[in-house]
Short mmCIF file of C-alpha atoms in Angstrom, two decimals:
data_model
loop_
_atom_site.label_atom_id
_atom_site.label_comp_id
_atom_site.label_asym_id
_atom_site.label_seq_id
_atom_site.Cartn_x
_atom_site.Cartn_y
_atom_site.Cartn_z
CA MET A 18 36.44 28.09 21.16
CA ILE A 19 38.17 24.99 19.77
CA PRO A 20 38.89 22.39 22.50
CA LYS A 21 42.59 21.66 23.48
CA GLN A 22 42.74 18.25 21.81
CA VAL A 23 41.33 19.44 18.50
CA ARG A 24 43.45 22.60 18.58
CA LYS A 25 46.57 20.30 19.05
CA ILE A 26 45.53 18.19 16.03
CA LEU A 27 45.04 21.28 13.86
CA GLN A 28 48.51 22.70 15.13
CA LEU A 29 50.24 19.44 14.19
CA LEU A 30 48.56 19.50 10.81
CA LEU A 31 49.64 23.01 10.26
CA ILE A 32 53.29 22.09 11.11
CA LYS A 33 53.16 19.14 8.74
CA SER A 34 51.39 21.05 6.03
CA LYS A 35 54.03 23.79 6.01
CA THR A 36 56.57 21.12 5.13
CA GLY A 37 54.50 20.31 1.95
CA LYS A 38 54.00 16.76 3.09
CA VAL A 39 50.14 16.80 3.52
CA ASN A 40 47.87 15.84 0.66
CA TRP A 41 44.98 18.25 0.92
CA LEU A 42 42.14 17.35 -1.47
CA SER A 43 39.55 19.73 -2.91
CA ALA A 44 35.88 18.76 -3.00
CA ALA A 45 36.49 18.11 -6.80
CA ASP A 46 39.23 15.69 -6.05
CA LEU A 47 36.64 13.74 -3.86
CA GLY A 48 34.32 13.58 -6.87
CA VAL A 49 31.71 15.89 -5.39
CA GLU A 50 30.67 19.52 -5.83
CA SER A 51 30.97 21.57 -2.73
CA ARG A 52 28.15 23.77 -1.52
CA SER A 53 30.89 26.07 -0.22
CA GLU A 54 33.18 28.47 -2.17
CA GLU A 55 36.32 26.53 -1.12
CA ASP A 56 36.39 23.04 0.48
CA TYR A 57 39.54 21.13 1.36
CA SER A 58 39.97 17.76 3.13
CA VAL A 59 42.79 15.76 4.42
CA ILE A 60 42.15 11.92 4.62
CA THR A 61 43.93 9.80 7.23
CA PRO A 62 43.31 6.02 7.78
CA ASP A 63 40.68 6.54 10.35
CA ALA A 64 39.62 10.17 10.20
CA THR A 65 39.06 13.15 7.85
CA VAL A 66 39.71 16.79 8.63
CA ASN A 67 37.57 18.97 6.40
CA LEU A 68 37.79 22.82 6.24
CA TRP A 69 35.67 25.07 4.09
CA LYS A 70 34.72 28.71 3.49
CA ASN A 71 31.40 29.97 2.33
CA LYS A 72 30.77 32.79 -0.23
CA ASN A 73 30.52 36.25 1.42
CA ASP A 74 31.62 34.92 4.71
CA SER A 75 35.12 35.49 6.18
CA ARG A 76 34.87 32.61 8.71
CA ILE A 77 36.43 29.31 8.16
CA TYR A 78 34.41 26.22 9.20
CA GLY A 79 35.69 22.80 9.92
CA ARG A 80 34.73 19.31 11.03
CA ILE A 81 36.33 16.03 11.89
CA LEU A 82 34.72 12.90 10.39
CA ASN A 83 35.28 9.55 12.00
CA SER A 84 35.91 6.24 10.19
CA LYS A 85 32.24 5.94 9.46
CA GLY A 86 32.10 9.41 7.84
CA ILE A 87 30.08 10.80 10.82
CA SER A 88 30.94 14.31 11.98
CA ILE A 89 32.35 14.00 15.48
CA PHE A 90 33.44 17.56 15.91
CA SER A 91 32.61 20.88 14.33
CA PHE A 92 34.26 24.23 14.75
CA ASP A 93 34.74 27.64 13.14
CA SER A 94 37.06 30.71 13.52
CA SER A 95 34.54 33.09 14.85
CA ASP A 96 34.95 32.90 18.56
CA ASP A 97 38.69 33.25 19.36
CA GLU A 98 41.47 35.25 17.89
CA ASN A 99 43.99 32.43 18.36
CA ASP A 100 41.61 29.89 16.75
CA SER A 101 40.98 32.30 13.85
CA LYS A 102 44.77 32.77 13.23
CA LEU A 103 45.33 28.95 13.34
CA LEU A 104 42.43 28.17 11.09
CA ASN A 105 43.40 30.92 8.60
CA SER A 106 46.98 29.67 8.33
CA LEU A 107 45.86 26.05 7.99
CA PHE A 108 43.27 27.00 5.32
CA ASP A 109 45.96 28.84 3.28
CA GLU A 110 48.25 25.69 3.46
CA ALA A 111 45.32 23.48 2.51
CA ARG A 112 44.60 25.64 -0.50
CA THR A 113 48.22 25.84 -1.50
CA SER A 114 48.46 21.97 -1.34
CA ALA A 115 45.05 21.16 -2.97
CA LEU A 116 45.41 23.60 -5.80
CA LYS A 117 49.09 22.86 -6.26
CA THR A 118 49.82 26.66 -6.15
CA ASP A 119 53.49 26.47 -5.52
CA GLU A 120 54.14 23.86 -8.17
CA THR A 121 52.09 25.75 -10.77
CA LEU A 122 53.87 29.10 -10.08
CA GLU A 123 57.34 27.41 -10.05
CA GLY A 124 56.49 25.67 -13.39
CA LEU A 125 55.18 28.78 -15.03
CA LEU A 126 58.24 30.70 -13.79
CA ASP A 127 60.57 28.11 -15.10
CA PHE A 128 58.85 28.02 -18.54
CA LEU A 129 58.96 31.80 -18.88
CA GLU A 130 62.63 32.00 -18.01
CA LYS A 131 63.45 29.18 -20.44
CA ASN A 132 61.53 31.04 -23.26
CA LEU A 133 62.38 34.51 -22.58
CA LYS A 134 65.07 34.81 -25.25
CA ALA A 135 63.75 32.18 -27.61
CA GLU A 136 62.27 33.22 -30.87
CA SER A 137 59.25 30.86 -30.63
CA VAL A 138 55.88 32.28 -29.59
CA ILE A 139 54.52 31.06 -26.31
CA GLY A 140 50.88 30.35 -25.55
CA GLU A 141 48.53 28.15 -27.64
CA PRO A 142 46.66 29.91 -30.50
CA SER A 143 42.89 29.75 -30.36
CA LEU A 144 41.05 26.98 -32.05
CA ARG A 145 39.66 29.28 -34.60
CA ASP A 146 43.27 30.35 -35.63
CA ILE A 147 44.41 26.62 -35.83
CA SER A 148 41.45 25.74 -38.18
CA LYS A 149 42.47 28.59 -40.57
CA MET B 1 65.68 -71.44 36.72
CA SER B 2 66.68 -70.37 40.13
CA ASP B 3 69.63 -68.46 38.64
CA ILE B 4 67.26 -66.40 36.52
CA TRP B 5 64.99 -65.60 39.49
CA LYS B 6 68.08 -64.61 41.42
CA TRP B 7 69.25 -62.45 38.66
CA ILE B 8 65.89 -60.68 38.37
CA ASP B 9 65.75 -60.30 42.11
CA GLU B 10 69.20 -58.76 42.13
CA ASN B 11 68.49 -56.47 39.16
CA SER B 12 64.82 -55.55 39.77
CA GLY B 13 65.72 -51.84 40.43
CA VAL B 14 67.53 -51.49 37.09
CA LEU B 15 64.68 -53.39 35.25
CA SER B 16 61.90 -51.27 36.76
CA ILE B 17 63.86 -48.09 35.63
CA ILE B 18 64.19 -49.47 32.09
CA LEU B 19 60.47 -50.43 32.03
CA SER B 20 59.48 -47.07 33.35
CA LEU B 21 61.69 -45.43 30.65
CA ILE B 22 60.03 -47.54 27.97
CA GLY B 23 56.58 -46.75 29.28
CA PHE B 24 57.54 -43.03 29.26
CA ILE B 25 58.73 -43.01 25.73
CA ILE B 26 55.57 -44.85 24.57
CA LEU B 27 53.50 -42.33 26.50
CA ALA B 28 55.40 -39.44 25.01
CA ILE B 29 54.94 -40.77 21.39
CA GLN B 30 51.19 -41.36 22.03
CA THR B 31 50.89 -37.82 23.47
CA ARG B 32 52.66 -36.38 20.56
CA LYS B 33 50.54 -38.11 18.03
CA ALA B 34 47.41 -36.97 19.82
CA ARG B 35 48.72 -33.36 20.01
CA SER B 36 49.60 -33.26 16.37
CA ALA B 37 46.08 -34.66 15.41
CA ALA B 38 44.53 -31.92 17.68
CA GLU B 39 46.87 -29.24 16.06
CA SER B 40 45.87 -30.43 12.53
CA ALA B 41 42.17 -30.24 13.44
CA ARG B 42 42.72 -26.74 14.91
CA LEU B 43 44.51 -25.66 11.72
CA ALA B 44 41.87 -27.17 9.50
CA THR B 45 39.19 -25.36 11.46
CA GLU B 46 41.05 -22.13 11.13
CA ASP B 47 41.36 -22.67 7.37
CA VAL B 48 37.61 -23.16 7.16
CA ILE B 49 36.92 -20.01 9.19
CA ARG B 50 39.44 -18.05 6.93
CA SER B 51 37.73 -19.29 3.77
CA VAL B 52 34.28 -18.53 5.09
CA SER B 53 35.42 -15.03 6.11
CA HIS B 54 37.03 -14.47 2.63
CA ILE B 55 33.77 -15.44 0.98
CA ASP B 56 31.83 -13.22 3.34
CA THR B 57 34.16 -10.33 2.55
CA ILE B 58 33.87 -10.94 -1.22
CA SER B 59 30.10 -10.97 -0.85
CA ASP B 60 30.16 -7.79 1.12
CA LEU B 61 32.29 -6.06 -1.52
CA ALA B 62 29.87 -7.27 -4.20
CA ARG B 63 26.96 -5.85 -2.15
CA ILE B 64 28.83 -2.35 -1.90
CA ARG B 65 29.57 -2.37 -5.68
CA SER B 66 25.92 -3.12 -6.36
CA GLU B 67 24.85 -0.27 -4.12
CA MET B 68 27.11 2.04 -6.06
CA ASN B 69 25.27 1.02 -9.15
CA ASN B 70 21.95 1.70 -7.35
CA ILE B 71 23.11 5.25 -6.47
CA GLN B 72 24.02 5.86 -10.11
CA LEU B 73 20.54 4.55 -11.19
CA ALA B 74 18.73 6.55 -8.51
CA LEU B 75 20.59 9.76 -9.55
CA ARG B 76 19.89 9.23 -13.18
CA GLY B 77 16.21 8.80 -12.34
CA GLY B 78 16.15 11.85 -9.98
CA ARG B 79 15.31 9.60 -7.02
CA TYR B 80 17.49 11.50 -4.57
CA GLU B 81 16.03 10.01 -1.39
CA ALA B 82 16.88 6.53 -2.65
CA ALA B 83 20.40 7.61 -3.56
CA LEU B 84 20.75 9.03 -0.04
CA LEU B 85 19.83 5.72 1.53
CA HIS B 86 22.23 3.69 -0.77
CA ALA B 87 25.00 5.98 0.13
CA GLN B 88 24.30 5.49 3.87
CA SER B 89 24.27 1.64 3.26
CA ILE B 90 27.60 1.85 1.47
CA ARG B 91 29.15 3.81 4.24
CA GLU B 92 28.06 1.16 6.78
CA GLY B 93 29.53 -1.58 4.51
CA LEU B 94 32.79 0.19 4.12
CA SER B 95 33.10 0.69 7.84
CA GLN B 96 32.69 -3.05 8.44
CA LEU B 97 35.50 -3.88 6.00
CA ARG B 98 38.03 -2.12 8.25
CA SER B 99 38.18 -5.10 10.60
CA ARG B 100 38.52 -7.74 7.85
CA LYS B 101 41.67 -9.52 6.94
CA GLY B 102 43.47 -7.67 4.09
CA PHE B 103 42.03 -4.29 4.98
CA GLU B 104 44.01 -3.57 8.21
CA SER B 105 46.81 -1.63 6.64
CA ASP B 106 46.93 2.24 6.78
CA LYS B 107 46.79 2.40 2.92
CA MET B 108 43.63 0.27 2.70
CA ARG B 109 41.98 2.04 5.63
CA ALA B 110 42.75 5.52 4.06
CA GLN B 111 41.21 4.38 0.72
CA ILE B 112 38.11 3.29 2.61
CA GLN B 113 38.15 6.67 4.51
CA LEU B 114 38.39 8.51 1.15
CA MET B 115 35.30 6.75 -0.08
CA ALA B 116 33.48 7.41 3.22
CA THR B 117 34.27 11.04 3.11
CA SER B 118 33.23 11.37 -0.52
CA LEU B 119 30.03 9.58 0.20
CA ARG B 120 29.41 11.73 3.26
CA LYS B 121 29.84 14.83 1.11
CA LEU B 122 27.43 13.43 -1.47
CA GLN B 123 24.91 12.82 1.22
CA ASP B 124 25.31 16.47 2.34
CA ASN B 125 24.52 17.50 -1.20
CA LEU B 126 21.67 15.13 -1.62
CA GLU B 127 20.10 16.49 1.59
CA LEU B 128 20.56 19.90 0.17
CA LYS B 129 18.94 18.88 -3.13
CA LEU B 130 16.00 17.53 -1.16
CA ASP B 131 15.53 20.73 0.78
CA ASP B 132 16.04 22.85 -2.23
CA PRO B 133 15.19 21.39 -5.64
CA GLU B 134 17.07 24.37 -7.25
CA PHE B 135 20.37 23.14 -5.93
CA ALA B 136 22.53 22.07 -8.89
CA LEU B 137 23.87 18.57 -8.66
CA SER B 138 26.19 17.22 -11.39
CA VAL B 139 24.91 13.78 -11.80
CA SER B 140 27.45 12.90 -14.51
CA GLY B 141 30.36 14.00 -12.26
CA ILE B 142 29.12 12.01 -9.28
CA ASN B 143 28.38 8.96 -11.36
CA SER B 144 31.83 9.11 -12.98
CA ASN B 145 33.33 9.15 -9.52
CA LEU B 146 31.30 6.27 -8.36
CA SER B 147 32.37 4.30 -11.39
CA GLU B 148 35.98 4.77 -10.31
CA TYR B 149 35.14 3.56 -6.82
CA SER B 150 33.34 0.57 -8.33
CA VAL B 151 36.48 -0.29 -10.32
CA ILE B 152 38.56 -0.15 -7.09
CA ILE B 153 36.06 -2.38 -5.28
CA SER B 154 36.23 -4.88 -8.15
CA GLY B 155 40.01 -4.86 -7.78
CA TRP B 156 39.76 -5.66 -4.15
CA MET B 157 37.31 -8.49 -4.88
CA GLU B 158 39.73 -10.10 -7.41
CA GLU B 159 42.53 -9.74 -4.86
CA MET B 160 40.42 -11.47 -2.24
CA ARG B 161 39.40 -14.26 -4.61
CA PHE B 162 43.04 -15.02 -5.46
CA SER B 163 44.46 -14.60 -1.92
CA SER B 164 41.84 -17.07 -0.47
CA GLY B 165 43.38 -19.86 -2.61
CA GLY B 166 41.00 -22.16 -4.31
CA LEU B 167 37.97 -20.03 -4.82
CA GLN B 168 38.78 -19.92 -8.51
CA LYS B 169 38.91 -23.68 -8.90
#
């Protein structure tokens, strides 16, 4: 079970993430490959909250790194139903932020609506077609 | 002559007050001079400490940048254990920067935290690589990222040089 103080941190992070005002970074944004299927971090001046999910494993894992990059607390979603709900919601928000899901979908929708009645073809041709 | 003595005798109270006042003014001027000399000496000492601290920070930044180059070289040569040690050394160096002048702001500390997190993740991957040689590590991707960090560190060094006033002379 996640301790009270850490749970409070994650709850506040979830509230703030829902407003779209948290920059979650993927492992690629940090310049490293992740050993996990998905890996997201939020960097604050003196600490990092890192969440990840492994392949073929529904659990969400997390840790808090201190200012030296040392893991000071680790947790996962396996023990408690409330923890699991909290971590799943936070993970979804982290993914949405890091992958810019909302912006991408909005941009795509906007593009399609603008071009729906236009005569021009949308979508780039293949390089093979261009070279012809 | 006796008139003068008589006058002094009659006005000695007033004279002693005047003399005391003159004495007090002279003392005040002397004290002020001494205090401003002590103040100047203290400010000069603080200036020297600030300059030494600046030079120290610039030297630490140069060491961090050099360690980043060492990681890149170690990774290119497949020396993962050496890369691991260099990454650890950089993390320690970055942590020391936090208390230095010019690095106290949230923005600077967050940039340091970003590098520390990235290095920590790199270390995790290097540990995996050492345990399992089959684990794929994108050396070019890591090195490209480290190059970006080196550029940022160089920028900090330049800022420190100019803000210290006189190091460029």
